GROMACS .gro file of C-alpha atoms in nm:
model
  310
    1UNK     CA    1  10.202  11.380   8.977
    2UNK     CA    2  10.545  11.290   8.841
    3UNK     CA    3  10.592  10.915   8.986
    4UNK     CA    4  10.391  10.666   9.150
    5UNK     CA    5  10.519  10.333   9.247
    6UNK     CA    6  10.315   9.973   9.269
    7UNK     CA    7  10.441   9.710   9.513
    8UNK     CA    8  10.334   9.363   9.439
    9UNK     CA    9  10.306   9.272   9.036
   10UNK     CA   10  10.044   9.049   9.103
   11UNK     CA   11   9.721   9.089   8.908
   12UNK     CA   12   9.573   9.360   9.108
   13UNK     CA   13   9.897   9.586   9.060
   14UNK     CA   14   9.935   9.488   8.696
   15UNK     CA   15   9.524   9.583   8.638
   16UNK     CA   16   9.558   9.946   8.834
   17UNK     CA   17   9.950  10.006   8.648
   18UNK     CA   18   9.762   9.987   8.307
   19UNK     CA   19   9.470  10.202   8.406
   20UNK     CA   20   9.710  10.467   8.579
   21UNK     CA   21   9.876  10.466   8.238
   22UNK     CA   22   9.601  10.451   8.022
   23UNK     CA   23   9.462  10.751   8.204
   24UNK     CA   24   9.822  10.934   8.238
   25UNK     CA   25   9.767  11.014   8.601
   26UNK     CA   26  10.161  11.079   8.612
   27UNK     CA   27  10.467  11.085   8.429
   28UNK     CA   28  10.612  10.754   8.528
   29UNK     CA   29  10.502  10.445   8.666
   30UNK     CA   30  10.737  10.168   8.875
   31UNK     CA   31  10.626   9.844   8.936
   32UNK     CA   32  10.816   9.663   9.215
   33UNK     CA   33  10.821   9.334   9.284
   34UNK     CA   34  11.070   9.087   9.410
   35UNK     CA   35  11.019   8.784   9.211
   36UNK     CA   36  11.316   8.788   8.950
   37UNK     CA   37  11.191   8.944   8.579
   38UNK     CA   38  10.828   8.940   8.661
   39UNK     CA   39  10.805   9.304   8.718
   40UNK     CA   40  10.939   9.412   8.438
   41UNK     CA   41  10.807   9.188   8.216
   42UNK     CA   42  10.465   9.347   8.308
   43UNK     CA   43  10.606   9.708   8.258
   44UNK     CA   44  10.738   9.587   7.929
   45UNK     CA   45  10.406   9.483   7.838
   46UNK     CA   46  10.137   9.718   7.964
   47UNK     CA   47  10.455   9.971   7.777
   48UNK     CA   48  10.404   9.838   7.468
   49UNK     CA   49  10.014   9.880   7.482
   50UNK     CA   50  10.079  10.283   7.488
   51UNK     CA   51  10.019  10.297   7.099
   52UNK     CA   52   9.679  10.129   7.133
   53UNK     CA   53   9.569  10.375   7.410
   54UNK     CA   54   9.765  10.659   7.318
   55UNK     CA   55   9.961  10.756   7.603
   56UNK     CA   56  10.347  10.856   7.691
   57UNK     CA   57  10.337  10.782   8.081
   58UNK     CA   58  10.689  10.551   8.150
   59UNK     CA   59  10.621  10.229   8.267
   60UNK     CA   60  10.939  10.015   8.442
   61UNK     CA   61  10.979   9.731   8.655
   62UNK     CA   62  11.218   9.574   8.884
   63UNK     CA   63  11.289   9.376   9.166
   64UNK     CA   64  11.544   9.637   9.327
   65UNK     CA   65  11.362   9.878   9.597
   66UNK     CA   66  11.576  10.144   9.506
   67UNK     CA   67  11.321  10.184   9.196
   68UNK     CA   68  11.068  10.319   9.458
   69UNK     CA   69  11.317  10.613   9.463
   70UNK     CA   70  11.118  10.971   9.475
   71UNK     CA   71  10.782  10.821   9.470
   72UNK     CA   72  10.471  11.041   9.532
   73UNK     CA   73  10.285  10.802   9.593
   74UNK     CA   74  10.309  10.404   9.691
   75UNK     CA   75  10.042  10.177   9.603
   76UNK     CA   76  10.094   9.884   9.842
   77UNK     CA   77   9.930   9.517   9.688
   78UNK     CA   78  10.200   9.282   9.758
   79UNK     CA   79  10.043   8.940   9.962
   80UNK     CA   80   9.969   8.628   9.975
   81UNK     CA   81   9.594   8.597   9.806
   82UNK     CA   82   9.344   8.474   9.951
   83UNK     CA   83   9.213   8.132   9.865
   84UNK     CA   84   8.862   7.938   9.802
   85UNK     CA   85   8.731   7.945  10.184
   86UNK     CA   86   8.951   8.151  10.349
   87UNK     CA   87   8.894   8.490  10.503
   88UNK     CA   88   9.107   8.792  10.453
   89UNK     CA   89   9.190   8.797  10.842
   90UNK     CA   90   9.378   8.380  10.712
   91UNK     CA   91   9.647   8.581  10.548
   92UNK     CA   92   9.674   8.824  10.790
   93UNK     CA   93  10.067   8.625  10.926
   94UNK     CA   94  10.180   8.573  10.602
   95UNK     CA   95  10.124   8.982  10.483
   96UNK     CA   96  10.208   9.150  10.804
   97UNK     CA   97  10.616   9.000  10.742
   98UNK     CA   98  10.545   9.146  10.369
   99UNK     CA   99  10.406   9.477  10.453
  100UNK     CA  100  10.671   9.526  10.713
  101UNK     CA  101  10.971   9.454  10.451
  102UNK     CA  102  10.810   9.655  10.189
  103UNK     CA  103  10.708   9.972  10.456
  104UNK     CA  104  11.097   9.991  10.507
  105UNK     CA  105  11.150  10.013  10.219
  106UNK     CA  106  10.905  10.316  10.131
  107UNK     CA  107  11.116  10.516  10.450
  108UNK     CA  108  11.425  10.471  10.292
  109UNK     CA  109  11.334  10.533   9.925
  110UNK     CA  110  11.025  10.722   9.914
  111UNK     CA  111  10.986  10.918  10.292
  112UNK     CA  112  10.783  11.209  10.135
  113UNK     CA  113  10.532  10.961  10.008
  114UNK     CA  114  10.179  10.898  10.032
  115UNK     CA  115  10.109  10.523  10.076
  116UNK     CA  116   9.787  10.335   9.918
  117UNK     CA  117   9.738  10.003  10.117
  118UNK     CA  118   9.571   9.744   9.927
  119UNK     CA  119   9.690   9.407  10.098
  120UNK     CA  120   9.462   9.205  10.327
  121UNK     CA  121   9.341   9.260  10.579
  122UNK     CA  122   9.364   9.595  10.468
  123UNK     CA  123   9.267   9.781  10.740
  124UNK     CA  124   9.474   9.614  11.015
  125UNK     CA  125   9.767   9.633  10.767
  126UNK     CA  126   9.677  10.021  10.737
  127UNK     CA  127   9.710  10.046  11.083
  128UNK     CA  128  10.060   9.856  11.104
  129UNK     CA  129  10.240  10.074  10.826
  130UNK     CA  130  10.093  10.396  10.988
  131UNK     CA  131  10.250  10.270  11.334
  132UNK     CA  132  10.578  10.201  11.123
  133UNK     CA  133  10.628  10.537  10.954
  134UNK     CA  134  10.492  10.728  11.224
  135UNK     CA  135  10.374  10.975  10.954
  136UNK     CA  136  10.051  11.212  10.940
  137UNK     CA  137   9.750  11.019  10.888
  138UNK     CA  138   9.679  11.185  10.598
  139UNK     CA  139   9.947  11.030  10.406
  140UNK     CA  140   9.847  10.643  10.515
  141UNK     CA  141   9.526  10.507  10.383
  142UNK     CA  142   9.345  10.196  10.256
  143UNK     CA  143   9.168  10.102   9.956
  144UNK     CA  144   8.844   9.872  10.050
  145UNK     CA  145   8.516  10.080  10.056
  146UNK     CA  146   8.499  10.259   9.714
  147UNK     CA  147   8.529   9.879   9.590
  148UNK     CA  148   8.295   9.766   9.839
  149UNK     CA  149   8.057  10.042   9.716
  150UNK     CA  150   8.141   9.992   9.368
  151UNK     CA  151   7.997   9.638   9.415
  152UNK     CA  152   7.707   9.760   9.599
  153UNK     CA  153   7.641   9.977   9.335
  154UNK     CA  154   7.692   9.712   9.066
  155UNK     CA  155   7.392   9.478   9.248
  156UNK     CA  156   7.139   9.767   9.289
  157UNK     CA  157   7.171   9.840   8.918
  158UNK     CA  158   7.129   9.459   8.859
  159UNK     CA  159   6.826   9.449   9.091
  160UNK     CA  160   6.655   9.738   8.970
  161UNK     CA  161   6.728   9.818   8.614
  162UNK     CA  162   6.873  10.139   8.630
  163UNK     CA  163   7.192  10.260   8.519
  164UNK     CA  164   7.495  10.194   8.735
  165UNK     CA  165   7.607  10.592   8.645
  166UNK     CA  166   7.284  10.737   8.893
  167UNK     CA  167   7.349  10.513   9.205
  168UNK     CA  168   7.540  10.606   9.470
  169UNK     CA  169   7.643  10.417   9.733
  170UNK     CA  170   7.822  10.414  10.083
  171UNK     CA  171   7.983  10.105  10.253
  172UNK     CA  172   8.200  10.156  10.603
  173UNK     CA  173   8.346   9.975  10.840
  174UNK     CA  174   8.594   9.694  10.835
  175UNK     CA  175   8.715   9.506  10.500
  176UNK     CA  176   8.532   9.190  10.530
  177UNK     CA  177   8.238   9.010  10.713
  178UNK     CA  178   8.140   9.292  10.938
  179UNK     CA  179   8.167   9.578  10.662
  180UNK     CA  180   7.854   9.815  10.672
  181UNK     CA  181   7.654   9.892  10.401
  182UNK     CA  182   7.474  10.187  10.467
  183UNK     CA  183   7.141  10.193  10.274
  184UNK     CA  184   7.016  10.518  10.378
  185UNK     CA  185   7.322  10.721  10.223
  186UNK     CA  186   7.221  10.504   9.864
  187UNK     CA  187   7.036  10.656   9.597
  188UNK     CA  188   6.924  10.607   9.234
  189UNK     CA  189   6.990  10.967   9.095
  190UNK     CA  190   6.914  11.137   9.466
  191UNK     CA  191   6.638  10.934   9.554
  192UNK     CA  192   6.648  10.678   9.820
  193UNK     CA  193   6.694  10.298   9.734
  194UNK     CA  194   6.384  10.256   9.946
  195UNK     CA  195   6.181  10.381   9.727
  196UNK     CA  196   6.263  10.133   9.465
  197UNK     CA  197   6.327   9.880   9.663
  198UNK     CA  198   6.176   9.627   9.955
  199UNK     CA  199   6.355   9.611  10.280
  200UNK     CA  200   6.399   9.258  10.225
  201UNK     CA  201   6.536   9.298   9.861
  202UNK     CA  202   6.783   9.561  10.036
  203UNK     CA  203   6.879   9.341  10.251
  204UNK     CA  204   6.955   9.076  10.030
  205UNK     CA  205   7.211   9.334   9.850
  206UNK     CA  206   7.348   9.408  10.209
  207UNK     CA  207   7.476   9.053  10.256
  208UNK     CA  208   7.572   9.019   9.862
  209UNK     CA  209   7.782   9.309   9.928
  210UNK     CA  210   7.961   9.192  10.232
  211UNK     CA  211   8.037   8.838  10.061
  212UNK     CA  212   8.138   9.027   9.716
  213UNK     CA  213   8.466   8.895   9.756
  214UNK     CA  214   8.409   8.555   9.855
  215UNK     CA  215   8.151   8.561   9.567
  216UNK     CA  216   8.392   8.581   9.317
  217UNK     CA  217   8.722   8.387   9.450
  218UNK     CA  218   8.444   8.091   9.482
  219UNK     CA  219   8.368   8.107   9.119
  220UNK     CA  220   8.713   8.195   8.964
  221UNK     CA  221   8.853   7.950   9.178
  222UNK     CA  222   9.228   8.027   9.065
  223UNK     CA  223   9.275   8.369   9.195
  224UNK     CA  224   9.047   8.656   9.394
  225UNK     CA  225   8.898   8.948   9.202
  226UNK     CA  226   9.127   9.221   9.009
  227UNK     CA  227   8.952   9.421   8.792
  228UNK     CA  228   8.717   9.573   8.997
  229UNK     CA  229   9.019   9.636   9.335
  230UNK     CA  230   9.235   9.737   9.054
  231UNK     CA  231   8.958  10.011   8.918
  232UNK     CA  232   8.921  10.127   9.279
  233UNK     CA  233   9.230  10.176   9.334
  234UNK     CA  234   9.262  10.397   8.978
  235UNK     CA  235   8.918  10.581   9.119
  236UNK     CA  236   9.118  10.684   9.450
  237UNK     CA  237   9.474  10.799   9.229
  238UNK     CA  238   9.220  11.002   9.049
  239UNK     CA  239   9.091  11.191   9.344
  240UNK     CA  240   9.423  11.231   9.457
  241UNK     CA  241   9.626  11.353   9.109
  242UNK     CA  242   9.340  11.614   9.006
  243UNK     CA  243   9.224  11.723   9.347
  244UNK     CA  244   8.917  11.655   9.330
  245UNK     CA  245   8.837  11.654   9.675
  246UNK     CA  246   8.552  11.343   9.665
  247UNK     CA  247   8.362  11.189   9.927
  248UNK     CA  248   8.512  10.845   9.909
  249UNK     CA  249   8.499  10.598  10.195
  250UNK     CA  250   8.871  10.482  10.295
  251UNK     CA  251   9.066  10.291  10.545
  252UNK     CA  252   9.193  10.598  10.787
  253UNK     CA  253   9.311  10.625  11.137
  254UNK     CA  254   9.062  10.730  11.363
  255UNK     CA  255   9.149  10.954  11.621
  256UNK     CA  256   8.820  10.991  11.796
  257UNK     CA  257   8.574  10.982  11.552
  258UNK     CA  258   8.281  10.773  11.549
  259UNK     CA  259   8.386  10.689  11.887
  260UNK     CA  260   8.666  10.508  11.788
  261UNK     CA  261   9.044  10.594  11.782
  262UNK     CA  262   9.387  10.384  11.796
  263UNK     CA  263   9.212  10.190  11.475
  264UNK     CA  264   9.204  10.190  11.110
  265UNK     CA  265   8.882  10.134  10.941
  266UNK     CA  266   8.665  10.223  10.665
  267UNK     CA  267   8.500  10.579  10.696
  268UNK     CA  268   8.411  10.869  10.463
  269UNK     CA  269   8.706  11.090  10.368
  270UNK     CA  270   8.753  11.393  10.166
  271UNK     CA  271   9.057  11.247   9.935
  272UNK     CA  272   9.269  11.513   9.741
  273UNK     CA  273   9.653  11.620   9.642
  274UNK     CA  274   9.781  11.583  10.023
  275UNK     CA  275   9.558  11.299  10.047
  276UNK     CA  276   9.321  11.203  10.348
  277UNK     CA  277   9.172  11.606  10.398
  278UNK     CA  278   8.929  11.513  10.638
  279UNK     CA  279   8.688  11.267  10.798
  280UNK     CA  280   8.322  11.314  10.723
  281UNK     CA  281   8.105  11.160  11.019
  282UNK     CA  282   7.755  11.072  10.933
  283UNK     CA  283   7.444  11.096  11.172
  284UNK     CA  284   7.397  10.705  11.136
  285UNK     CA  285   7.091  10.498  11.232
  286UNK     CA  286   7.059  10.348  11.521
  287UNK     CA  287   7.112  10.002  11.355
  288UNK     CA  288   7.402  10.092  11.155
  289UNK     CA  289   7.570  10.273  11.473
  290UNK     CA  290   7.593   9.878  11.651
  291UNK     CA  291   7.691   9.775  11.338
  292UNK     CA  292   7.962   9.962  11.273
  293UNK     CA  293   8.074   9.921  11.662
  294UNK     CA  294   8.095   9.533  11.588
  295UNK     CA  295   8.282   9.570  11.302
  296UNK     CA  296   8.523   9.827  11.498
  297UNK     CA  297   8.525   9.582  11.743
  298UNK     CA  298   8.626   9.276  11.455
  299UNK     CA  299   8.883   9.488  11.346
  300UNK     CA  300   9.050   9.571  11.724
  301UNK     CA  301   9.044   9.245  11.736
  302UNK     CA  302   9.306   9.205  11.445
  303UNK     CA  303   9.501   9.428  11.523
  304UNK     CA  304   9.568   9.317  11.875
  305UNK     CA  305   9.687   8.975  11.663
  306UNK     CA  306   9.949   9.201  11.557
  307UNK     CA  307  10.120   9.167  11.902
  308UNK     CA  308  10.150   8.813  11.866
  309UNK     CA  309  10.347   8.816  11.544
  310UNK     CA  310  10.696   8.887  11.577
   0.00000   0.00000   0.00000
């Protein structure tokens, strides 16, 4: 890939532009943001790293839009944060002004693009810059279940012992409360987390999982996670710059499947070069079919706050 463009220099956009470069997944990097300096200050430091790590990828900043120019693909993180106690829906006025400014700015600079959403409430913000563009749905997608697995993942290890590398995880639905963590599509090296693990204990991770978030803005007190969105977000560039065609789950437009359409949520995906390929559906359990109805029902009910924000 030969650029790829961050909105938002905040410290989840600062942790994914140093991965990105670290890993070379293109030949240039622009980090946008429209606080004066701050942007490329950033670029002008995760730049001067490239002797440490060993890599030639160009890293820039600016607070001018026209450095989004020819991007392949837009990673979206600009927002206000979340803070101690509040949900992601809390910040859902303040981002949707944001991510309506900033989607404007992708048409006019980058139309060919493929755009990464990472600003809560992700998924109903997913869902506003895919009514905005207009574009194929394969080009518009959220970043929020390959962290919420990644967490998952992360307290299974911790709970059983085993190595984080064997356990595979699956987490759909909406970004937040009502997410669904799917424990019969986990496994320790193929076999089921059941058979490690009580259906108590399981549960326990369930709810962990779904509060991951809150978990951590509650004890770092002075700003929500970044390492772990900003991995996530690397994980998903990954899939898309070498086509590697994983199984990830992402925030897509549904257009019928799993009974839902006109909505943005949190589903398996087949993510390569022209992004979203396809939508896996799952034959879910009966409990984690109502579940993920309530959460497409939470998130419906987002999005129809959208029509009451000018």
């Amino acid at each position: 890939m030969n650029k790829i463009s961050i909105v938002g220099a905040g410290r989840v956009g600062e942790t994914a532009a140093q991965i990105l470069a670290e890993e070379e997944y293109c030949r240039e990097i622009a980090l946008f943001d429209v606080r004066d300096d701050i942007a490329e200050g950033i670029a002008l430091d995760i730049l001067q790293t490239a002797p440490f790590f060993a890599f030639d990828c160009l890293v820039q900043g600016g607070n001018d839009p026209r450095i989004l120019k020819d991007s392949d693909l837009v990673i979206v993180t600009a927002g206000f944060p979340r803070k101690p106690g509040m949900s992601r829906v809390d910040v859902l006025e303040s981002n949707v002004g944001i991510i309506d400014e900033v989607t404007d700015h992708i048409i006019a600079q980058a139309p060919e693009a493929m755009v990464l959403i990472v600003s809560n409430p992700v998924d109903t913000l997913t869902y506003r810059v895919a009514q905005k563009t207009g574009w194929d749905r394969s080009r518009i997608f959220g970043q929020a279940g390959v962290l919420d697995a990644a967490r998952m993942a992360s307290f299974i290890a911790q709970e059983t012992g085993f190595s984080a590398r064997d356990i595979t995880t699956m987490v759909l639905g909406g970004h937040g409360d009502t997410m669904v963590p799917v424990p019969q599509f986990c496994t320790i090296n193929g076999i089921p987390i059941a058979h490690f693990l009580s259906e108590e204990r399981i549960e326990a991770i369930n709810e962990r999982t779904r509060k991951g978030g809150a978990e951590i803005l509650a004890l770092r007190k002075n700003s929500s996670a970044y390492d772990a969105p900003g991995a996530a977000v690397a994980t998903m560039v990954d899939a898309i710059v070498n086509n590697r065609r994983r199984l990830l789950p992402c925030v897509a437009m549904l257009e019928g499947e799993y009974g839902e359409s006109d909505l943005a949520m949190g589903v398996p995906c087949i993510l390569g070069e022209k992004g979203i390929e396809s939508i896996v559906e799952l034959d879910l359990s009966a409990r984690a079919r109502e579940e993920f109805k309530r959460s497409a029902a939470a998130v419906r009910t987002e999005i129809e706050r959208l029509r009451d924000i000018p």
